[in-house]
PDB file of C-alpha atoms in Angstrom:
ATOM      1  CA  MET O   4      15.110  -2.124  10.775  1.00  0.00           C
ATOM      2  CA  ASN O   5      13.849  -5.890  12.074  1.00  0.00           C
ATOM      3  CA  ASN O   6      11.354  -7.590  10.110  1.00  0.00           C
ATOM      4  CA  LEU O   7       7.944  -9.530   9.465  1.00  0.00           C
ATOM      5  CA  PRO O   8       7.020 -13.266   8.214  1.00  0.00           C
ATOM      6  CA  ASP O   9       7.207 -13.058   4.781  1.00  0.00           C
ATOM      7  CA  LEU O  10       7.894  -8.310   4.989  1.00  0.00           C
ATOM      8  CA  THR O  11      11.167  -7.143   3.692  1.00  0.00           C
ATOM      9  CA  ILE O  12      11.489  -3.843   5.814  1.00  0.00           C
ATOM     10  CA  ASP O  13      14.751  -1.041   5.821  1.00  0.00           C
ATOM     11  CA  LEU O  14      14.652   2.718   5.823  1.00  0.00           C
ATOM     12  CA  PRO O  15      17.084   3.594   2.587  1.00  0.00           C
ATOM     13  CA  THR O  16      17.610   7.180   3.788  1.00  0.00           C
ATOM     14  CA  ASP O  17      16.382   9.231   6.409  1.00  0.00           C
ATOM     15  CA  ARG O  18      13.187  10.506   5.190  1.00  0.00           C
ATOM     16  CA  GLU O  19      11.582   6.797   3.455  1.00  0.00           C
ATOM     17  CA  ILE O  20      10.866   2.887   4.057  1.00  0.00           C
ATOM     18  CA  THR O  21      11.353   1.005   1.859  1.00  0.00           C
ATOM     19  CA  LEU O  22       8.819  -3.025   2.022  1.00  0.00           C
ATOM     20  CA  THR O  23       8.863  -5.722  -0.293  1.00  0.00           C
ATOM     21  CA  ARG O  24       6.868  -8.679  -0.667  1.00  0.00           C
ATOM     22  CA  SER O  25       6.206 -11.128  -2.439  1.00  0.00           C
ATOM     23  CA  PHE O  26       3.736 -12.797  -3.497  1.00  0.00           C
ATOM     24  CA  ASP O  27       2.773 -15.735  -5.034  1.00  0.00           C
ATOM     25  CA  ALA O  28       0.663 -15.001  -8.427  1.00  0.00           C
ATOM     26  CA  PRO O  29       1.547 -13.299 -11.115  1.00  0.00           C
ATOM     27  CA  ARG O  30       2.503  -9.443 -12.570  1.00  0.00           C
ATOM     28  CA  GLU O  31      -1.162  -8.834 -13.579  1.00  0.00           C
ATOM     29  CA  VAL O  32      -2.725 -10.043 -11.631  1.00  0.00           C
ATOM     30  CA  VAL O  33      -1.112  -8.987  -8.223  1.00  0.00           C
ATOM     31  CA  TYR O  34      -0.920  -4.840 -10.004  1.00  0.00           C
ATOM     32  CA  ALA O  35      -4.251  -5.663 -10.592  1.00  0.00           C
ATOM     33  CA  ALA O  36      -5.528  -6.226  -6.794  1.00  0.00           C
ATOM     34  CA  HIS O  37      -3.789  -2.651  -5.243  1.00  0.00           C
ATOM     35  CA  THR O  38      -5.518  -0.774  -8.525  1.00  0.00           C
ATOM     36  CA  GLN O  39      -9.380  -1.746  -9.102  1.00  0.00           C
ATOM     37  CA  ALA O  40     -11.823  -1.604  -6.256  1.00  0.00           C
ATOM     38  CA  GLU O  41     -13.424  -4.567  -6.032  1.00  0.00           C
ATOM     39  CA  HIS O  42      -9.633  -6.579  -5.308  1.00  0.00           C
ATOM     40  CA  LEU O  43      -8.693  -3.350  -3.067  1.00  0.00           C
ATOM     41  CA  LYS O  44     -11.468  -3.488  -0.415  1.00  0.00           C
ATOM     42  CA  HIS O  45     -10.941  -7.464   0.176  1.00  0.00           C
ATOM     43  CA  TRP O  46      -7.651  -6.754   1.285  1.00  0.00           C
ATOM     44  CA  TRP O  47      -6.835  -3.339   1.419  1.00  0.00           C
ATOM     45  CA  GLY O  48      -7.040  -2.585   5.742  1.00  0.00           C
ATOM     46  CA  ARG O  49      -6.072  -5.967   7.308  1.00  0.00           C
ATOM     47  CA  GLY O  50      -8.736  -7.346   5.879  1.00  0.00           C
ATOM     48  CA  ASN O  51     -11.840  -5.352   7.707  1.00  0.00           C
ATOM     49  CA  PRO O  52     -14.579  -4.195   6.080  1.00  0.00           C
ATOM     50  CA  LEU O  53     -13.020  -1.390   3.582  1.00  0.00           C
ATOM     51  CA  ASP O  54     -15.427   1.496   1.948  1.00  0.00           C
ATOM     52  CA  VAL O  55     -12.857   2.023  -1.596  1.00  0.00           C
ATOM     53  CA  GLU O  56     -12.827   4.996  -3.500  1.00  0.00           C
ATOM     54  CA  ILE O  57     -11.242   5.283  -6.682  1.00  0.00           C
ATOM     55  CA  ASP O  58     -10.133   6.618  -9.689  1.00  0.00           C
ATOM     56  CA  PHE O  59      -7.642   5.068 -10.879  1.00  0.00           C
ATOM     57  CA  ARG O  60      -4.854   7.101 -13.579  1.00  0.00           C
ATOM     58  CA  GLU O  61      -2.944   9.815 -13.649  1.00  0.00           C
ATOM     59  CA  GLY O  62      -4.565  12.285 -11.575  1.00  0.00           C
ATOM     60  CA  GLY O  63      -7.330  10.550 -10.702  1.00  0.00           C
ATOM     61  CA  HIS O  64      -8.071  10.083  -6.529  1.00  0.00           C
ATOM     62  CA  TYR O  65      -8.207   7.168  -3.983  1.00  0.00           C
ATOM     63  CA  ARG O  66      -9.977   7.293  -0.556  1.00  0.00           C
ATOM     64  CA  TYR O  67     -10.528   3.546   1.308  1.00  0.00           C
ATOM     65  CA  VAL O  68     -12.144   3.837   5.000  1.00  0.00           C
ATOM     66  CA  GLU O  69     -11.052   0.500   7.143  1.00  0.00           C
ATOM     67  CA  HIS O  70     -14.132  -0.163   9.279  1.00  0.00           C
ATOM     68  CA  ALA O  71     -11.454  -1.696  11.535  1.00  0.00           C
ATOM     69  CA  ASP O  72     -12.484  -4.188  14.916  1.00  0.00           C
ATOM     70  CA  ASP O  73     -11.446  -1.560  17.689  1.00  0.00           C
ATOM     71  CA  GLY O  74     -14.899   0.162  16.445  1.00  0.00           C
ATOM     72  CA  ASN O  75     -13.419   3.076  15.069  1.00  0.00           C
ATOM     73  CA  ASP O  76     -12.950   4.051  11.192  1.00  0.00           C
ATOM     74  CA  TYR O  77      -9.627   5.657   9.850  1.00  0.00           C
ATOM     75  CA  ALA O  78      -9.818   7.024   6.301  1.00  0.00           C
ATOM     76  CA  PHE O  79      -6.720   7.325   3.938  1.00  0.00           C
ATOM     77  CA  ARG O  80      -6.775   8.661   1.110  1.00  0.00           C
ATOM     78  CA  GLY O  81      -4.809  10.238  -1.825  1.00  0.00           C
ATOM     79  CA  GLU O  82      -3.787  11.110  -5.578  1.00  0.00           C
ATOM     80  CA  PHE O  83      -2.229   8.486  -8.595  1.00  0.00           C
ATOM     81  CA  ARG O  84       0.745  11.357  -9.868  1.00  0.00           C
ATOM     82  CA  GLU O  85       2.024   8.553 -12.118  1.00  0.00           C
ATOM     83  CA  ILE O  86       1.253   4.608 -13.674  1.00  0.00           C
ATOM     84  CA  VAL O  87       2.210   2.494 -16.015  1.00  0.00           C
ATOM     85  CA  VAL O  88       0.768  -0.665 -16.578  1.00  0.00           C
ATOM     86  CA  PRO O  89       1.411  -2.934 -14.466  1.00  0.00           C
ATOM     87  CA  GLU O  90       4.771  -1.336 -13.290  1.00  0.00           C
ATOM     88  CA  ARG O  91       5.240   0.961 -10.947  1.00  0.00           C
ATOM     89  CA  ILE O  92       2.170   3.777  -9.703  1.00  0.00           C
ATOM     90  CA  VAL O  93       3.807   7.180  -7.824  1.00  0.00           C
ATOM     91  CA  GLN O  94       0.475   8.010  -5.319  1.00  0.00           C
ATOM     92  CA  THR O  95       0.720   9.925  -2.362  1.00  0.00           C
ATOM     93  CA  PHE O  96      -0.720   8.334   0.940  1.00  0.00           C
ATOM     94  CA  GLU O  97      -2.215  10.910   3.651  1.00  0.00           C
ATOM     95  CA  PHE O  98      -4.405   9.188   6.579  1.00  0.00           C
ATOM     96  CA  GLU O  99      -7.307  11.990   7.407  1.00  0.00           C
ATOM     97  CA  GLY O 100      -6.650  11.079  11.227  1.00  0.00           C
ATOM     98  CA  MET O 101      -2.582  13.051  10.542  1.00  0.00           C
ATOM     99  CA  PRO O 102      -4.220  15.761   8.493  1.00  0.00           C
ATOM    100  CA  GLY O 103      -1.434  17.289   6.424  1.00  0.00           C
ATOM    101  CA  HIS O 104       1.290  15.400   6.323  1.00  0.00           C
ATOM    102  CA  VAL O 105       0.698  13.513   3.234  1.00  0.00           C
ATOM    103  CA  ALA O 106       3.622  11.323   2.416  1.00  0.00           C
ATOM    104  CA  VAL O 107       4.405  10.343  -1.206  1.00  0.00           C
ATOM    105  CA  GLU O 108       4.197   6.046  -2.239  1.00  0.00           C
ATOM    106  CA  THR O 109       6.390   3.989  -5.412  1.00  0.00           C
ATOM    107  CA  LEU O 110       5.361   0.460  -5.971  1.00  0.00           C
ATOM    108  CA  VAL O 111       7.225  -1.181  -7.961  1.00  0.00           C
ATOM    109  CA  PHE O 112       5.523  -4.670  -9.313  1.00  0.00           C
ATOM    110  CA  THR O 113       8.209  -6.804 -10.691  1.00  0.00           C
ATOM    111  CA  GLU O 114       7.950 -10.875 -11.433  1.00  0.00           C
ATOM    112  CA  GLN O 115      10.443 -13.681 -11.441  1.00  0.00           C
ATOM    113  CA  ASP O 116       9.196 -17.609 -12.525  1.00  0.00           C
ATOM    114  CA  GLY O 117       5.226 -16.614 -11.953  1.00  0.00           C
ATOM    115  CA  ARG O 118       6.226 -14.790  -8.333  1.00  0.00           C
ATOM    116  CA  THR O 119       5.303 -10.910  -7.858  1.00  0.00           C
ATOM    117  CA  THR O 120       7.589  -8.881  -5.420  1.00  0.00           C
ATOM    118  CA  VAL O 121       6.191  -5.976  -4.305  1.00  0.00           C
ATOM    119  CA  THR O 122       9.248  -2.751  -3.127  1.00  0.00           C
ATOM    120  CA  GLY O 123       6.993  -0.162  -2.286  1.00  0.00           C
ATOM    121  CA  THR O 124       9.004   2.992  -1.035  1.00  0.00           C
ATOM    122  CA  THR O 125       7.281   5.958   0.743  1.00  0.00           C
ATOM    123  CA  ARG O 126       8.050   8.824   1.327  1.00  0.00           C
ATOM    124  CA  PHE O 127       7.985  11.570   3.610  1.00  0.00           C
ATOM    125  CA  ASP O 128       9.125  15.366   4.755  1.00  0.00           C
ATOM    126  CA  THR O 129      10.629  14.741   7.922  1.00  0.00           C
ATOM    127  CA  THR O 130      12.323  12.727   9.569  1.00  0.00           C
ATOM    128  CA  GLU O 131      10.227  12.931  12.767  1.00  0.00           C
ATOM    129  CA  GLU O 132       6.899  12.090  10.591  1.00  0.00           C
ATOM    130  CA  ARG O 133       8.837   9.135   9.070  1.00  0.00           C
ATOM    131  CA  ASP O 134       9.708   8.251  12.165  1.00  0.00           C
ATOM    132  CA  GLY O 135       6.610   8.958  13.463  1.00  0.00           C
ATOM    133  CA  LEU O 136       5.089   6.227  10.817  1.00  0.00           C
ATOM    134  CA  VAL O 137       6.946   4.189  11.931  1.00  0.00           C
ATOM    135  CA  ASP O 138       5.758   3.694  15.291  1.00  0.00           C
ATOM    136  CA  SER O 139       2.380   3.336  14.493  1.00  0.00           C
ATOM    137  CA  GLY O 140       2.443  -0.111  14.087  1.00  0.00           C
ATOM    138  CA  MET O 141       2.784   0.941  10.440  1.00  0.00           C
ATOM    139  CA  ALA O 142       4.946  -2.495  10.067  1.00  0.00           C
ATOM    140  CA  GLN O 143       2.141  -4.618  11.728  1.00  0.00           C
ATOM    141  CA  GLY O 144      -0.930  -3.124   9.814  1.00  0.00           C
ATOM    142  CA  ALA O 145       1.048  -3.319   6.547  1.00  0.00           C
ATOM    143  CA  ALA O 146       2.319  -7.399   7.770  1.00  0.00           C
ATOM    144  CA  GLU O 147      -1.478  -7.963   8.051  1.00  0.00           C
ATOM    145  CA  SER O 148      -2.210  -6.811   4.842  1.00  0.00           C
ATOM    146  CA  TYR O 149      -0.275  -7.968   2.386  1.00  0.00           C
ATOM    147  CA  ALA O 150      -1.163 -11.282   4.070  1.00  0.00           C
ATOM    148  CA  ALA O 151      -5.260 -10.820   3.384  1.00  0.00           C
ATOM    149  CA  LEU O 152      -3.206  -9.870   0.187  1.00  0.00           C
ATOM    150  CA  ASP O 153      -2.144 -13.356   0.193  1.00  0.00           C
ATOM    151  CA  ARG O 154      -5.417 -14.778   1.008  1.00  0.00           C
ATOM    152  CA  HIS O 155      -7.408 -13.166  -2.017  1.00  0.00           C
ATOM    153  CA  LEU O 156      -4.582 -13.969  -4.098  1.00  0.00           C
ATOM    154  CA  ALA O 157      -5.639 -17.365  -3.955  1.00  0.00           C
ATOM    155  CA  THR O 158      -8.602 -17.352  -4.209  1.00  0.00           C
ATOM    156  CA  LEU O 159      -8.137 -16.061  -8.134  1.00  0.00           C
ATOM    157  CA  ARG O 160      -5.834 -18.804  -8.746  1.00  0.00           C
TER     158      ARG O 160
END
């Protein structure tokens, strides 16, 4: 699969996609940026204005609404299934524009020499759902969001 600068994208099975990206920040900080509204609003929606509702606990829910440059709002929601602070998050992920297509994301945070690698594997119900997300421009959006996270993390140093 094609990769973007700083972002590795793999298709390990016919129903999964894996995104891997490293950040110049300790694991606890990168983990907090993925789990706390005050951080998420700065980067998750590619840096666009973002409404964040989050109840970060197993069984808790989240909902993010990105207010994009094209004038549209894009909403995403899910439930937290497993939380191992600061190592792992398993959550569902659903784009409200395509209700009923719920994927399961597993985020793994590893640190080496002060750098943290986030590996996110998303599992879909079908190959068609996975390929639909791949074809939607998701890789570019993820790269833009992670670039915004890099900028946000730099403000926390």
